[in-house]
Amino acid sequence: MSTTAVLASISADEFHALEEKVYRTIEILKSAREERTRAEREAARLRSEMTARDEELASTRSELSRLRREREEVRTRVEKVMKQIDALVTEESALQ
């Protein structure tokens, strides 16, 4: 059956309904493509944000490690000074 024969056997109302379905399908396709583009942009933005946060996390961990080492050094020095003070106090007490 040729295209002309098929079109001839379709009424005007049926043709209009079919045409509307085609237009709706085209609109749905356009909308889906726009949504896909939007989703891809959002995914790229989130990947970029995640990379930045990963870098920030690495930097924060490094700084935390440095601060812990520094705190331990300060604690060691304070303990040393406290022992020296205790030794002086003990020595002074023994002299009295």
PDB file as gemmi writes it, atoms N, CA and C in Angstrom:
CRYST1    1.000    1.000    1.000  90.00  90.00  90.00 P 1                      
ATOM      1  N   MET A   1       0.851  -1.166   0.000  1.00  0.00           N  
ATOM      2  CA  MET A   1       0.000   0.000   0.000  1.00  0.00           C  
ATOM      3  C   MET A   1       0.903   1.237   0.000  1.00  0.00           C  
ATOM      4  N   SER A   2       0.674   2.156  -0.877  1.00  0.00           N  
ATOM      5  CA  SER A   2       1.514   3.339  -0.989  1.00  0.00           C  
ATOM      6  C   SER A   2       1.113   4.381   0.053  1.00  0.00           C  
ATOM      7  N   THR A   3       1.995   5.333   0.229  1.00  0.00           N  
ATOM      8  CA  THR A   3       1.738   6.397   1.200  1.00  0.00           C  
ATOM      9  C   THR A   3       0.497   7.176   0.810  1.00  0.00           C  
ATOM     10  N   THR A   4       0.327   7.402  -0.467  1.00  0.00           N  
ATOM     11  CA  THR A   4      -0.843   8.135  -0.945  1.00  0.00           C  
ATOM     12  C   THR A   4      -2.120   7.383  -0.621  1.00  0.00           C  
ATOM     13  N   ALA A   5      -2.107   6.076  -0.769  1.00  0.00           N  
ATOM     14  CA  ALA A   5      -3.288   5.275  -0.486  1.00  0.00           C  
ATOM     15  C   ALA A   5      -3.598   5.296   1.002  1.00  0.00           C  
ATOM     16  N   VAL A   6      -2.553   5.261   1.832  1.00  0.00           N  
ATOM     17  CA  VAL A   6      -2.762   5.289   3.279  1.00  0.00           C  
ATOM     18  C   VAL A   6      -3.331   6.629   3.681  1.00  0.00           C  
ATOM     19  N   LEU A   7      -2.771   7.713   3.159  1.00  0.00           N  
ATOM     20  CA  LEU A   7      -3.266   9.039   3.494  1.00  0.00           C  
ATOM     21  C   LEU A   7      -4.691   9.248   3.014  1.00  0.00           C  
ATOM     22  N   ALA A   8      -5.034   8.678   1.880  1.00  0.00           N  
ATOM     23  CA  ALA A   8      -6.386   8.819   1.348  1.00  0.00           C  
ATOM     24  C   ALA A   8      -7.387   8.102   2.229  1.00  0.00           C  
ATOM     25  N   SER A   9      -6.981   6.992   2.854  1.00  0.00           N  
ATOM     26  CA  SER A   9      -7.916   6.233   3.673  1.00  0.00           C  
ATOM     27  C   SER A   9      -8.049   6.792   5.089  1.00  0.00           C  
ATOM     28  N   ILE A  10      -7.216   7.778   5.457  1.00  0.00           N  
ATOM     29  CA  ILE A  10      -7.282   8.398   6.790  1.00  0.00           C  
ATOM     30  C   ILE A  10      -8.159   9.641   6.686  1.00  0.00           C  
ATOM     31  N   SER A  11      -9.092   9.739   7.628  1.00  0.00           N  
ATOM     32  CA  SER A  11      -9.973  10.904   7.620  1.00  0.00           C  
ATOM     33  C   SER A  11      -9.210  12.139   8.101  1.00  0.00           C  
ATOM     34  N   ALA A  12      -9.780  13.295   7.882  1.00  0.00           N  
ATOM     35  CA  ALA A  12      -9.162  14.559   8.286  1.00  0.00           C  
ATOM     36  C   ALA A  12      -8.975  14.606   9.798  1.00  0.00           C  
ATOM     37  N   ASP A  13      -9.971  14.111  10.541  1.00  0.00           N  
ATOM     38  CA  ASP A  13      -9.864  14.104  12.003  1.00  0.00           C  
ATOM     39  C   ASP A  13      -8.741  13.179  12.464  1.00  0.00           C  
ATOM     40  N   GLU A  14      -8.644  12.034  11.853  1.00  0.00           N  
ATOM     41  CA  GLU A  14      -7.584  11.090  12.217  1.00  0.00           C  
ATOM     42  C   GLU A  14      -6.211  11.682  11.879  1.00  0.00           C  
ATOM     43  N   PHE A  15      -6.131  12.353  10.720  1.00  0.00           N  
ATOM     44  CA  PHE A  15      -4.874  12.970  10.315  1.00  0.00           C  
ATOM     45  C   PHE A  15      -4.489  14.075  11.294  1.00  0.00           C  
ATOM     46  N   HIS A  16      -5.445  14.867  11.710  1.00  0.00           N  
ATOM     47  CA  HIS A  16      -5.193  15.943  12.669  1.00  0.00           C  
ATOM     48  C   HIS A  16      -4.731  15.362  14.011  1.00  0.00           C  
ATOM     49  N   ALA A  17      -5.377  14.288  14.459  1.00  0.00           N  
ATOM     50  CA  ALA A  17      -4.991  13.646  15.718  1.00  0.00           C  
ATOM     51  C   ALA A  17      -3.567  13.101  15.616  1.00  0.00           C  
ATOM     52  N   LEU A  18      -3.254  12.491  14.485  1.00  0.00           N  
ATOM     53  CA  LEU A  18      -1.917  11.962  14.264  1.00  0.00           C  
ATOM     54  C   LEU A  18      -0.886  13.102  14.237  1.00  0.00           C  
ATOM     55  N   GLU A  19      -1.239  14.184  13.584  1.00  0.00           N  
ATOM     56  CA  GLU A  19      -0.359  15.348  13.503  1.00  0.00           C  
ATOM     57  C   GLU A  19      -0.094  15.917  14.911  1.00  0.00           C  
ATOM     58  N   GLU A  20      -1.130  15.992  15.727  1.00  0.00           N  
ATOM     59  CA  GLU A  20      -0.991  16.467  17.105  1.00  0.00           C  
ATOM     60  C   GLU A  20      -0.060  15.551  17.907  1.00  0.00           C  
ATOM     61  N   LYS A  21      -0.201  14.249  17.711  1.00  0.00           N  
ATOM     62  CA  LYS A  21       0.675  13.301  18.409  1.00  0.00           C  
ATOM     63  C   LYS A  21       2.130  13.508  17.992  1.00  0.00           C  
ATOM     64  N   VAL A  22       2.339  13.745  16.720  1.00  0.00           N  
ATOM     65  CA  VAL A  22       3.703  13.991  16.234  1.00  0.00           C  
ATOM     66  C   VAL A  22       4.255  15.262  16.869  1.00  0.00           C  
ATOM     67  N   TYR A  23       3.469  16.330  16.899  1.00  0.00           N  
ATOM     68  CA  TYR A  23       3.921  17.582  17.516  1.00  0.00           C  
ATOM     69  C   TYR A  23       4.209  17.407  19.008  1.00  0.00           C  
ATOM     70  N   ARG A  24       3.331  16.672  19.707  1.00  0.00           N  
ATOM     71  CA  ARG A  24       3.549  16.417  21.137  1.00  0.00           C  
ATOM     72  C   ARG A  24       4.834  15.611  21.349  1.00  0.00           C  
ATOM     73  N   THR A  25       5.035  14.634  20.473  1.00  0.00           N  
ATOM     74  CA  THR A  25       6.253  13.816  20.566  1.00  0.00           C  
ATOM     75  C   THR A  25       7.491  14.681  20.354  1.00  0.00           C  
ATOM     76  N   ILE A  26       7.435  15.585  19.394  1.00  0.00           N  
ATOM     77  CA  ILE A  26       8.552  16.497  19.142  1.00  0.00           C  
ATOM     78  C   ILE A  26       8.794  17.379  20.366  1.00  0.00           C  
ATOM     79  N   GLU A  27       7.737  17.901  20.971  1.00  0.00           N  
ATOM     80  CA  GLU A  27       7.880  18.744  22.168  1.00  0.00           C  
ATOM     81  C   GLU A  27       8.461  17.952  23.339  1.00  0.00           C  
ATOM     82  N   ILE A  28       8.004  16.714  23.490  1.00  0.00           N  
ATOM     83  CA  ILE A  28       8.533  15.853  24.563  1.00  0.00           C  
ATOM     84  C   ILE A  28      10.021  15.604  24.338  1.00  0.00           C  
ATOM     85  N   LEU A  29      10.393  15.357  23.092  1.00  0.00           N  
ATOM     86  CA  LEU A  29      11.794  15.129  22.750  1.00  0.00           C  
ATOM     87  C   LEU A  29      12.636  16.375  23.042  1.00  0.00           C  
ATOM     88  N   LYS A  30      12.129  17.551  22.651  1.00  0.00           N  
ATOM     89  CA  LYS A  30      12.849  18.802  22.931  1.00  0.00           C  
ATOM     90  C   LYS A  30      13.016  18.987  24.432  1.00  0.00           C  
ATOM     91  N   SER A  31      11.949  18.762  25.154  1.00  0.00           N  
ATOM     92  CA  SER A  31      11.984  18.912  26.605  1.00  0.00           C  
ATOM     93  C   SER A  31      12.982  17.932  27.228  1.00  0.00           C  
ATOM     94  N   ALA A  32      12.981  16.697  26.758  1.00  0.00           N  
ATOM     95  CA  ALA A  32      13.905  15.691  27.286  1.00  0.00           C  
ATOM     96  C   ALA A  32      15.348  16.084  26.997  1.00  0.00           C  
ATOM     97  N   ARG A  33      15.600  16.618  25.816  1.00  0.00           N  
ATOM     98  CA  ARG A  33      16.963  17.057  25.473  1.00  0.00           C  
ATOM     99  C   ARG A  33      17.395  18.222  26.355  1.00  0.00           C  
ATOM    100  N   GLU A  34      16.491  19.160  26.600  1.00  0.00           N  
ATOM    101  CA  GLU A  34      16.811  20.292  27.472  1.00  0.00           C  
ATOM    102  C   GLU A  34      17.109  19.814  28.891  1.00  0.00           C  
ATOM    103  N   GLU A  35      16.303  18.883  29.367  1.00  0.00           N  
ATOM    104  CA  GLU A  35      16.513  18.333  30.708  1.00  0.00           C  
ATOM    105  C   GLU A  35      17.852  17.600  30.780  1.00  0.00           C  
ATOM    106  N   ARG A  36      18.184  16.865  29.746  1.00  0.00           N  
ATOM    107  CA  ARG A  36      19.457  16.152  29.706  1.00  0.00           C  
ATOM    108  C   ARG A  36      20.622  17.146  29.732  1.00  0.00           C  
ATOM    109  N   THR A  37      20.511  18.203  28.950  1.00  0.00           N  
ATOM    110  CA  THR A  37      21.556  19.231  28.926  1.00  0.00           C  
ATOM    111  C   THR A  37      21.691  19.875  30.297  1.00  0.00           C  
ATOM    112  N   ARG A  38      20.558  20.187  30.918  1.00  0.00           N  
ATOM    113  CA  ARG A  38      20.564  20.777  32.259  1.00  0.00           C  
ATOM    114  C   ARG A  38      21.211  19.816  33.265  1.00  0.00           C  
ATOM    115  N   ALA A  39      20.843  18.539  33.172  1.00  0.00           N  
ATOM    116  CA  ALA A  39      21.389  17.533  34.093  1.00  0.00           C  
ATOM    117  C   ALA A  39      22.898  17.378  33.887  1.00  0.00           C  
ATOM    118  N   GLU A  40      23.346  17.413  32.641  1.00  0.00           N  
ATOM    119  CA  GLU A  40      24.784  17.307  32.364  1.00  0.00           C  
ATOM    120  C   GLU A  40      25.544  18.505  32.927  1.00  0.00           C  
ATOM    121  N   ARG A  41      24.958  19.702  32.786  1.00  0.00           N  
ATOM    122  CA  ARG A  41      25.593  20.904  33.355  1.00  0.00           C  
ATOM    123  C   ARG A  41      25.657  20.803  34.877  1.00  0.00           C  
ATOM    124  N   GLU A  42      24.577  20.345  35.473  1.00  0.00           N  
ATOM    125  CA  GLU A  42      24.525  20.202  36.928  1.00  0.00           C  
ATOM    126  C   GLU A  42      25.545  19.167  37.395  1.00  0.00           C  
ATOM    127  N   ALA A  43      25.656  18.071  36.680  1.00  0.00           N  
ATOM    128  CA  ALA A  43      26.630  17.032  37.031  1.00  0.00           C  
ATOM    129  C   ALA A  43      28.051  17.586  36.933  1.00  0.00           C  
ATOM    130  N   ALA A  44      28.330  18.362  35.889  1.00  0.00           N  
ATOM    131  CA  ALA A  44      29.660  18.963  35.734  1.00  0.00           C  
ATOM    132  C   ALA A  44      29.937  19.939  36.874  1.00  0.00           C  
ATOM    133  N   ARG A  45      28.938  20.733  37.255  1.00  0.00           N  
ATOM    134  CA  ARG A  45      29.094  21.678  38.365  1.00  0.00           C  
ATOM    135  C   ARG A  45      29.370  20.931  39.667  1.00  0.00           C  
ATOM    136  N   LEU A  46      28.620  19.863  39.888  1.00  0.00           N  
ATOM    137  CA  LEU A  46      28.800  19.089  41.115  1.00  0.00           C  
ATOM    138  C   LEU A  46      30.159  18.392  41.145  1.00  0.00           C  
ATOM    139  N   ARG A  47      30.625  17.897  39.976  1.00  0.00           N  
ATOM    140  CA  ARG A  47      31.955  17.288  39.918  1.00  0.00           C  
ATOM    141  C   ARG A  47      33.028  18.328  40.268  1.00  0.00           C  
ATOM    142  N   SER A  48      32.864  19.516  39.723  1.00  0.00           N  
ATOM    143  CA  SER A  48      33.818  20.591  40.001  1.00  0.00           C  
ATOM    144  C   SER A  48      33.801  20.950  41.480  1.00  0.00           C  
ATOM    145  N   GLU A  49      32.623  21.053  42.031  1.00  0.00           N  
ATOM    146  CA  GLU A  49      32.482  21.379  43.454  1.00  0.00           C  
ATOM    147  C   GLU A  49      33.096  20.281  44.317  1.00  0.00           C  
ATOM    148  N   MET A  50      32.873  19.041  43.926  1.00  0.00           N  
ATOM    149  CA  MET A  50      33.415  17.913  44.673  1.00  0.00           C  
ATOM    150  C   MET A  50      34.949  17.916  44.623  1.00  0.00           C  
ATOM    151  N   THR A  51      35.508  18.242  43.470  1.00  0.00           N  
ATOM    152  CA  THR A  51      36.961  18.327  43.339  1.00  0.00           C  
ATOM    153  C   THR A  51      37.506  19.413  44.258  1.00  0.00           C  
ATOM    154  N   ALA A  52      36.839  20.559  44.270  1.00  0.00           N  
ATOM    155  CA  ALA A  52      37.272  21.663  45.136  1.00  0.00           C  
ATOM    156  C   ALA A  52      37.195  21.254  46.604  1.00  0.00           C  
ATOM    157  N   ARG A  53      36.148  20.553  46.965  1.00  0.00           N  
ATOM    158  CA  ARG A  53      36.006  20.118  48.364  1.00  0.00           C  
ATOM    159  C   ARG A  53      37.037  19.056  48.720  1.00  0.00           C  
ATOM    160  N   ASP A  54      37.351  18.189  47.769  1.00  0.00           N  
ATOM    161  CA  ASP A  54      38.401  17.189  48.010  1.00  0.00           C  
ATOM    162  C   ASP A  54      39.735  17.878  48.272  1.00  0.00           C  
ATOM    163  N   GLU A  55      40.020  18.914  47.481  1.00  0.00           N  
ATOM    164  CA  GLU A  55      41.264  19.672  47.673  1.00  0.00           C  
ATOM    165  C   GLU A  55      41.258  20.369  49.024  1.00  0.00           C  
ATOM    166  N   GLU A  56      40.118  20.934  49.381  1.00  0.00           N  
ATOM    167  CA  GLU A  56      39.987  21.614  50.675  1.00  0.00           C  
ATOM    168  C   GLU A  56      40.160  20.615  51.821  1.00  0.00           C  
ATOM    169  N   LEU A  57      39.596  19.430  51.662  1.00  0.00           N  
ATOM    170  CA  LEU A  57      39.721  18.396  52.688  1.00  0.00           C  
ATOM    171  C   LEU A  57      41.176  17.976  52.848  1.00  0.00           C  
ATOM    172  N   ALA A  58      41.866  17.789  51.745  1.00  0.00           N  
ATOM    173  CA  ALA A  58      43.285  17.411  51.815  1.00  0.00           C  
ATOM    174  C   ALA A  58      44.090  18.500  52.519  1.00  0.00           C  
ATOM    175  N   SER A  59      43.803  19.746  52.189  1.00  0.00           N  
ATOM    176  CA  SER A  59      44.493  20.867  52.818  1.00  0.00           C  
ATOM    177  C   SER A  59      44.193  20.921  54.315  1.00  0.00           C  
ATOM    178  N   THR A  60      42.952  20.713  54.671  1.00  0.00           N  
ATOM    179  CA  THR A  60      42.546  20.735  56.082  1.00  0.00           C  
ATOM    180  C   THR A  60      43.208  19.605  56.852  1.00  0.00           C  
ATOM    181  N   ARG A  61      43.278  18.420  56.244  1.00  0.00           N  
ATOM    182  CA  ARG A  61      43.939  17.296  56.909  1.00  0.00           C  
ATOM    183  C   ARG A  61      45.414  17.587  57.126  1.00  0.00           C  
ATOM    184  N   SER A  62      46.043  18.173  56.127  1.00  0.00           N  
ATOM    185  CA  SER A  62      47.456  18.520  56.240  1.00  0.00           C  
ATOM    186  C   SER A  62      47.670  19.530  57.361  1.00  0.00           C  
ATOM    187  N   GLU A  63      46.823  20.542  57.405  1.00  0.00           N  
ATOM    188  CA  GLU A  63      46.936  21.559  58.450  1.00  0.00           C  
ATOM    189  C   GLU A  63      46.686  20.953  59.830  1.00  0.00           C  
ATOM    190  N   LEU A  64      45.715  20.067  59.929  1.00  0.00           N  
ATOM    191  CA  LEU A  64      45.422  19.407  61.205  1.00  0.00           C  
ATOM    192  C   LEU A  64      46.625  18.600  61.675  1.00  0.00           C  
ATOM    193  N   SER A  65      47.238  17.888  60.752  1.00  0.00           N  
ATOM    194  CA  SER A  65      48.428  17.108  61.092  1.00  0.00           C  
ATOM    195  C   SER A  65      49.551  18.026  61.587  1.00  0.00           C  
ATOM    196  N   ARG A  66      49.753  19.139  60.881  1.00  0.00           N  
ATOM    197  CA  ARG A  66      50.777  20.108  61.277  1.00  0.00           C  
ATOM    198  C   ARG A  66      50.477  20.672  62.668  1.00  0.00           C  
ATOM    199  N   LEU A  67      49.220  21.009  62.924  1.00  0.00           N  
ATOM    200  CA  LEU A  67      48.842  21.574  64.226  1.00  0.00           C  
ATOM    201  C   LEU A  67      49.006  20.552  65.347  1.00  0.00           C  
ATOM    202  N   ARG A  68      48.722  19.297  65.064  1.00  0.00           N  
ATOM    203  CA  ARG A  68      48.919  18.261  66.086  1.00  0.00           C  
ATOM    204  C   ARG A  68      50.398  18.105  66.434  1.00  0.00           C  
ATOM    205  N   ARG A  69      51.264  18.126  65.400  1.00  0.00           N  
ATOM    206  CA  ARG A  69      52.711  18.044  65.652  1.00  0.00           C  
ATOM    207  C   ARG A  69      53.164  19.246  66.482  1.00  0.00           C  
ATOM    208  N   GLU A  70      52.667  20.413  66.099  1.00  0.00           N  
ATOM    209  CA  GLU A  70      53.029  21.641  66.815  1.00  0.00           C  
ATOM    210  C   GLU A  70      52.563  21.575  68.265  1.00  0.00           C  
ATOM    211  N   ARG A  71      51.365  21.092  68.477  1.00  0.00           N  
ATOM    212  CA  ARG A  71      50.829  20.963  69.840  1.00  0.00           C  
ATOM    213  C   ARG A  71      51.692  20.013  70.657  1.00  0.00           C  
ATOM    214  N   GLU A  72      52.114  18.927  70.053  1.00  0.00           N  
ATOM    215  CA  GLU A  72      52.957  17.960  70.755  1.00  0.00           C  
ATOM    216  C   GLU A  72      54.312  18.574  71.115  1.00  0.00           C  
ATOM    217  N   GLU A  73      54.871  19.381  70.212  1.00  0.00           N  
ATOM    218  CA  GLU A  73      56.139  20.064  70.493  1.00  0.00           C  
ATOM    219  C   GLU A  73      55.968  21.044  71.656  1.00  0.00           C  
ATOM    220  N   VAL A  74      54.872  21.781  71.643  1.00  0.00           N  
ATOM    221  CA  VAL A  74      54.608  22.741  72.725  1.00  0.00           C  
ATOM    222  C   VAL A  74      54.420  21.990  74.039  1.00  0.00           C  
ATOM    223  N   ARG A  75      53.694  20.893  73.991  1.00  0.00           N  
ATOM    224  CA  ARG A  75      53.463  20.097  75.211  1.00  0.00           C  
ATOM    225  C   ARG A  75      54.800  19.604  75.772  1.00  0.00           C  
ATOM    226  N   THR A  76      55.670  19.139  74.904  1.00  0.00           N  
ATOM    227  CA  THR A  76      56.975  18.653  75.338  1.00  0.00           C  
ATOM    228  C   THR A  76      57.786  19.774  75.988  1.00  0.00           C  
ATOM    229  N   ARG A  77      57.778  20.946  75.373  1.00  0.00           N  
ATOM    230  CA  ARG A  77      58.514  22.080  75.941  1.00  0.00           C  
ATOM    231  C   ARG A  77      57.935  22.510  77.286  1.00  0.00           C  
ATOM    232  N   VAL A  78      56.596  22.545  77.369  1.00  0.00           N  
ATOM    233  CA  VAL A  78      55.948  22.938  78.632  1.00  0.00           C  
ATOM    234  C   VAL A  78      56.290  21.935  79.728  1.00  0.00           C  
ATOM    235  N   GLU A  79      56.256  20.652  79.391  1.00  0.00           N  
ATOM    236  CA  GLU A  79      56.607  19.630  80.388  1.00  0.00           C  
ATOM    237  C   GLU A  79      58.049  19.803  80.861  1.00  0.00           C  
ATOM    238  N   LYS A  80      58.945  20.108  79.931  1.00  0.00           N  
ATOM    239  CA  LYS A  80      60.352  20.326  80.276  1.00  0.00           C  
ATOM    240  C   LYS A  80      60.499  21.524  81.227  1.00  0.00           C  
ATOM    241  N   VAL A  81      59.811  22.620  80.894  1.00  0.00           N  
ATOM    242  CA  VAL A  81      59.850  23.807  81.746  1.00  0.00           C  
ATOM    243  C   VAL A  81      59.258  23.497  83.113  1.00  0.00           C  
ATOM    244  N   MET A  82      58.147  22.759  83.143  1.00  0.00           N  
ATOM    245  CA  MET A  82      57.510  22.404  84.423  1.00  0.00           C  
ATOM    246  C   MET A  82      58.453  21.551  85.277  1.00  0.00           C  
ATOM    247  N   LYS A  83      59.194  20.632  84.659  1.00  0.00           N  
ATOM    248  CA  LYS A  83      60.151  19.812  85.416  1.00  0.00           C  
ATOM    249  C   LYS A  83      61.268  20.688  85.979  1.00  0.00           C  
ATOM    250  N   GLN A  84      61.710  21.657  85.174  1.00  0.00           N  
ATOM    251  CA  GLN A  84      62.757  22.564  85.656  1.00  0.00           C  
ATOM    252  C   GLN A  84      62.247  23.390  86.836  1.00  0.00           C  
ATOM    253  N   ILE A  85      61.014  23.851  86.731  1.00  0.00           N  
ATOM    254  CA  ILE A  85      60.414  24.620  87.840  1.00  0.00           C  
ATOM    255  C   ILE A  85      60.287  23.743  89.067  1.00  0.00           C  
ATOM    256  N   ASP A  86      59.806  22.506  88.899  1.00  0.00           N  
ATOM    257  CA  ASP A  86      59.696  21.577  90.031  1.00  0.00           C  
ATOM    258  C   ASP A  86      61.062  21.335  90.666  1.00  0.00           C  
ATOM    259  N   ALA A  87      62.082  21.185  89.818  1.00  0.00           N  
ATOM    260  CA  ALA A  87      63.443  20.948  90.349  1.00  0.00           C  
ATOM    261  C   ALA A  87      63.906  22.160  91.142  1.00  0.00           C  
ATOM    262  N   LEU A  88      63.645  23.373  90.656  1.00  0.00           N  
ATOM    263  CA  LEU A  88      64.033  24.587  91.367  1.00  0.00           C  
ATOM    264  C   LEU A  88      63.285  24.718  92.702  1.00  0.00           C  
ATOM    265  N   VAL A  89      61.989  24.409  92.662  1.00  0.00           N  
ATOM    266  CA  VAL A  89      61.179  24.487  93.890  1.00  0.00           C  
ATOM    267  C   VAL A  89      61.674  23.470  94.884  1.00  0.00           C  
ATOM    268  N   THR A  90      61.965  22.259  94.428  1.00  0.00           N  
ATOM    269  CA  THR A  90      62.459  21.209  95.333  1.00  0.00           C  
ATOM    270  C   THR A  90      63.809  21.613  95.917  1.00  0.00           C  
ATOM    271  N   GLU A  91      64.672  22.170  95.069  1.00  0.00           N  
ATOM    272  CA  GLU A  91      65.989  22.627  95.492  1.00  0.00           C  
ATOM    273  C   GLU A  91      65.860  23.763  96.513  1.00  0.00           C  
ATOM    274  N   GLU A  92      64.965  24.681  96.264  1.00  0.00           N  
ATOM    275  CA  GLU A  92      64.745  25.820  97.156  1.00  0.00           C  
ATOM    276  C   GLU A  92      64.178  25.338  98.496  1.00  0.00           C  
ATOM    277  N   SER A  93      63.294  24.362  98.443  1.00  0.00           N  
ATOM    278  CA  SER A  93      62.705  23.805  99.672  1.00  0.00           C  
ATOM    279  C   SER A  93      63.772  23.107 100.498  1.00  0.00           C  
ATOM    280  N   ALA A  94      64.675  22.443  99.821  1.00  0.00           N  
ATOM    281  CA  ALA A  94      65.740  21.716 100.524  1.00  0.00           C  
ATOM    282  C   ALA A  94      66.701  22.684 101.199  1.00  0.00           C  
ATOM    283  N   LEU A  95      66.881  23.859 100.634  1.00  0.00           N  
ATOM    284  CA  LEU A  95      67.790  24.860 101.208  1.00  0.00           C  
ATOM    285  C   LEU A  95      67.179  25.556 102.420  1.00  0.00           C  
ATOM    286  N   GLN A  96      65.932  25.561 102.567  1.00  0.00           N  
ATOM    287  CA  GLN A  96      65.290  26.267 103.684  1.00  0.00           C  
ATOM    288  C   GLN A  96      65.205  25.433 104.904  1.00  0.00           C  
TER     289      GLN A  96                                                      
END                                                                             
